[in-house]
């Protein structure tokens, strides 16, 4: 009887794995490979890397083509602090010449967690990270589904094939309706001009409310503290920053949340001996709509200008006197 | 530890292997340890409570057997029932009664304040309390042999596949099986896995997808529209069915792997042509429990008409309260009880003679039954009584129906209306249709026979197909089964 059960179990597993491999061959697992490629790119240049950057989508504002140190920007839409800690735990000991780590703090960084974002689905960002990093530690307590699917079935990409199909159909529709796409761009511009920006406000938006997890803040602050202290022990500088946002975005964001972010970051900097550079209200850039692709994301020109400015602040010791609106917390 | 979690897969795998390697006696102790470990994963601190409930019923069984006369037997039975229902009352109903007392005093303009108990509801308490009490009653009635081995009895109450959400096994069905833990057959594995696969599909692909829309709408009834409430209410009928029957399927399947048969809990309830028939097909282990241990002792239908009406409605109200300490469950139970009475007057004795089959009359009967059941589900799902009435109010307003229906097909429209992305919404409808079609096709044979009678290729297509449906379309978050709260 055992032989029978075992043989059927083997047939079942082999069939599932073969189908998965075939699917993986036909539809490469994009979200997993993106993360894998990023981590592998760092690993491949591990003897040269001097700087790393992390953060949510806002972290993409730092352009390493302009930065004065060899580095890699590992920021990703929806990347939470737990994932940054997980990546750094693995990467920092592997990089002998690492001199600095830049962590982008969005207003939402301290209460948005990737597990809540998944809303019942496997989380691609988490799954990709598990697939990319050879560690079997969980990023957070209830994350085992993402880990198992990242580690063992990274090639499956669960519903990836279906979503890719939907995306392709959508893109086709959008191409047909290019006029409507034009309208949307015009609307964005209008929205920016009129300062009516729907900021990341969990109190107004049901969907955001689902992703809002205020209980996680203490844990995240502890992670940031651990990151800073561990890096300090390795003589690596930990730098926190917030990039410029278009003024309407900041104006519409609940002031309480902004003040709270400033307060906890000030405390964190005092405790860890680090510095937090807040460019969110840096006037020259916050007033210039031409530097943004939307209210809170810089476009290419914006990224270039911000990176140059940040470099001047960090390397040449310039400050709020030279860049009005910039706030520095130590 | 949820049935649809990776931890449970690992747990089950280890338990099955060790179980196979042990002797019969060893299996008993090991299954008991595994069941207590399973429950401890939910709540370590409440392990003592389940142990107390089980051991008090075990002791009551022995005392009843040894009691020299009927009067003392009755005394031990009463004591056992009172103790166990008292525990259930404290943990589940005390705060409800306090709230009700406050509501009543406020209604009569003499607001009074009573303190609530700050305690958590132990998972599955209603299930294992009923399970244990049925044993004591069976012993009192002389219907079953008294269990002398306390370990076996503890396992009878805590057997992990049915511990937290049933089915509520009967003593005469389960206890004898636990005396011979050697029914380890390949055939059981085949049957068990068919049920597990089918249960996982129902839970992870259908129920958890529908739950997103239902929670989105029912948790914000004030912001919901007619269309979103209609969709969410229809979705809930399938969510609750797939969630609970999915759990029962997995429980039956897992139990079968150990060679133990549990009671069938669902038989395609939505194909019922009357509410009376619905209750012969829905949560069968609970409805038969109430029939055998409450309805019949109250006199059943062998009483005057007035008393019969009271008995029927009373049993259903209690059954509603069994689900939860809330007015919504009470009304839900009352609706079903009243409908059973109404049907008796509409159909008379001929209710038993309604022939199965798809004809015009049956389709009308089915439609009416489905709508009545759906109305009941509104009370069952709503967060409170005012929300339930708000749901009906808003549904029948029929405001903005066409614009809302059109908005479902606009990018982002479905998500803002029912909280589901458009493709998830389409998938939800597709999977409901798939479920209904399969359930209809296998309504006579059952899913096990339907699959196992297939030839090798389609049978394996079922296994692999369901696996990929779950992998691609399943929801992998921590989604508890709805019935765990009871």
mmCIF file of C-alpha atoms in Angstrom, chain A residues 1-2 4-5 8 11-12 15-16 19-20 23 119-122 144-145 148-149 156 158-159 162-163 166 206-207, chain B residues 5-7 20 184-186 189 197 212 216 220 223 415 423 427 460 463-464 467-468 471-477:
data_model
loop_
_atom_site.group_PDB
_atom_site.id
_atom_site.type_symbol
_atom_site.label_atom_id
_atom_site.label_comp_id
_atom_site.label_asym_id
_atom_site.label_seq_id
_atom_site.Cartn_x
_atom_site.Cartn_y
_atom_site.Cartn_z
ATOM 1 C CA UNK A 1 0.000 0.000 0.000
ATOM 2 C CA UNK A 2 2.802 2.427 0.913
ATOM 3 C CA UNK A 4 1.191 2.620 -4.211
ATOM 4 C CA UNK A 5 0.722 5.840 -2.260
ATOM 5 C CA UNK A 8 1.121 8.233 -6.920
ATOM 6 C CA UNK A 11 3.690 11.067 -10.216
ATOM 7 C CA UNK A 12 1.604 13.951 -8.863
ATOM 8 C CA UNK A 15 3.589 16.357 -13.120
ATOM 9 C CA UNK A 16 2.998 19.580 -11.174
ATOM 10 C CA UNK A 19 3.943 21.861 -15.835
ATOM 11 C CA UNK A 20 5.365 24.664 -13.704
ATOM 12 C CA UNK A 23 4.932 27.554 -17.833
ATOM 13 C CA UNK A 119 -4.942 41.205 0.589
ATOM 14 C CA UNK A 120 -5.143 37.453 0.333
ATOM 15 C CA UNK A 121 -2.803 37.098 -2.616
ATOM 16 C CA UNK A 122 0.810 36.108 -2.593
ATOM 17 C CA UNK A 144 5.528 31.593 5.202
ATOM 18 C CA UNK A 145 3.289 31.404 2.112
ATOM 19 C CA UNK A 148 7.456 28.769 0.271
ATOM 20 C CA UNK A 149 6.253 30.088 -3.058
ATOM 21 C CA UNK A 156 5.267 29.008 -10.746
ATOM 22 C CA UNK A 158 1.035 31.565 -9.222
ATOM 23 C CA UNK A 159 -1.383 33.742 -11.160
ATOM 24 C CA UNK A 162 -3.327 35.078 -16.119
ATOM 25 C CA UNK A 163 -2.400 38.554 -15.035
ATOM 26 C CA UNK A 166 -5.127 40.585 -18.693
ATOM 27 C CA UNK A 206 -11.076 52.384 1.796
ATOM 28 C CA UNK A 207 -8.439 50.541 -0.193
ATOM 29 C CA UNK B 5 -1.934 26.734 5.341
ATOM 30 C CA UNK B 6 1.536 25.415 4.657
ATOM 31 C CA UNK B 7 1.940 24.649 8.385
ATOM 32 C CA UNK B 20 1.536 4.681 10.235
ATOM 33 C CA UNK B 184 -5.358 2.275 6.946
ATOM 34 C CA UNK B 185 -6.301 1.626 3.308
ATOM 35 C CA UNK B 186 -5.213 2.915 -0.053
ATOM 36 C CA UNK B 189 -6.325 7.888 0.633
ATOM 37 C CA UNK B 197 -8.711 18.931 -3.269
ATOM 38 C CA UNK B 212 -13.133 40.311 -0.464
ATOM 39 C CA UNK B 216 -15.802 45.410 1.337
ATOM 40 C CA UNK B 220 -19.259 49.776 4.923
ATOM 41 C CA UNK B 223 -21.364 53.759 1.689
ATOM 42 C CA UNK B 415 -12.901 47.808 -7.410
ATOM 43 C CA UNK B 423 -10.847 40.311 -13.584
ATOM 44 C CA UNK B 427 -13.363 35.085 -12.120
ATOM 45 C CA UNK B 460 -5.613 12.869 -12.933
ATOM 46 C CA UNK B 463 -6.123 16.361 -9.389
ATOM 47 C CA UNK B 464 -3.688 18.428 -11.436
ATOM 48 C CA UNK B 467 -3.957 22.009 -7.953
ATOM 49 C CA UNK B 468 -3.324 24.680 -10.573
ATOM 50 C CA UNK B 471 -2.075 27.822 -7.216
ATOM 51 C CA UNK B 472 -3.154 30.373 -9.794
ATOM 52 C CA UNK B 473 -6.401 31.662 -8.444
ATOM 53 C CA UNK B 474 -6.358 30.761 -4.754
ATOM 54 C CA UNK B 475 -6.055 33.398 -2.058
ATOM 55 C CA UNK B 476 -3.067 32.640 0.107
ATOM 56 C CA UNK B 477 -3.479 35.136 2.916
#
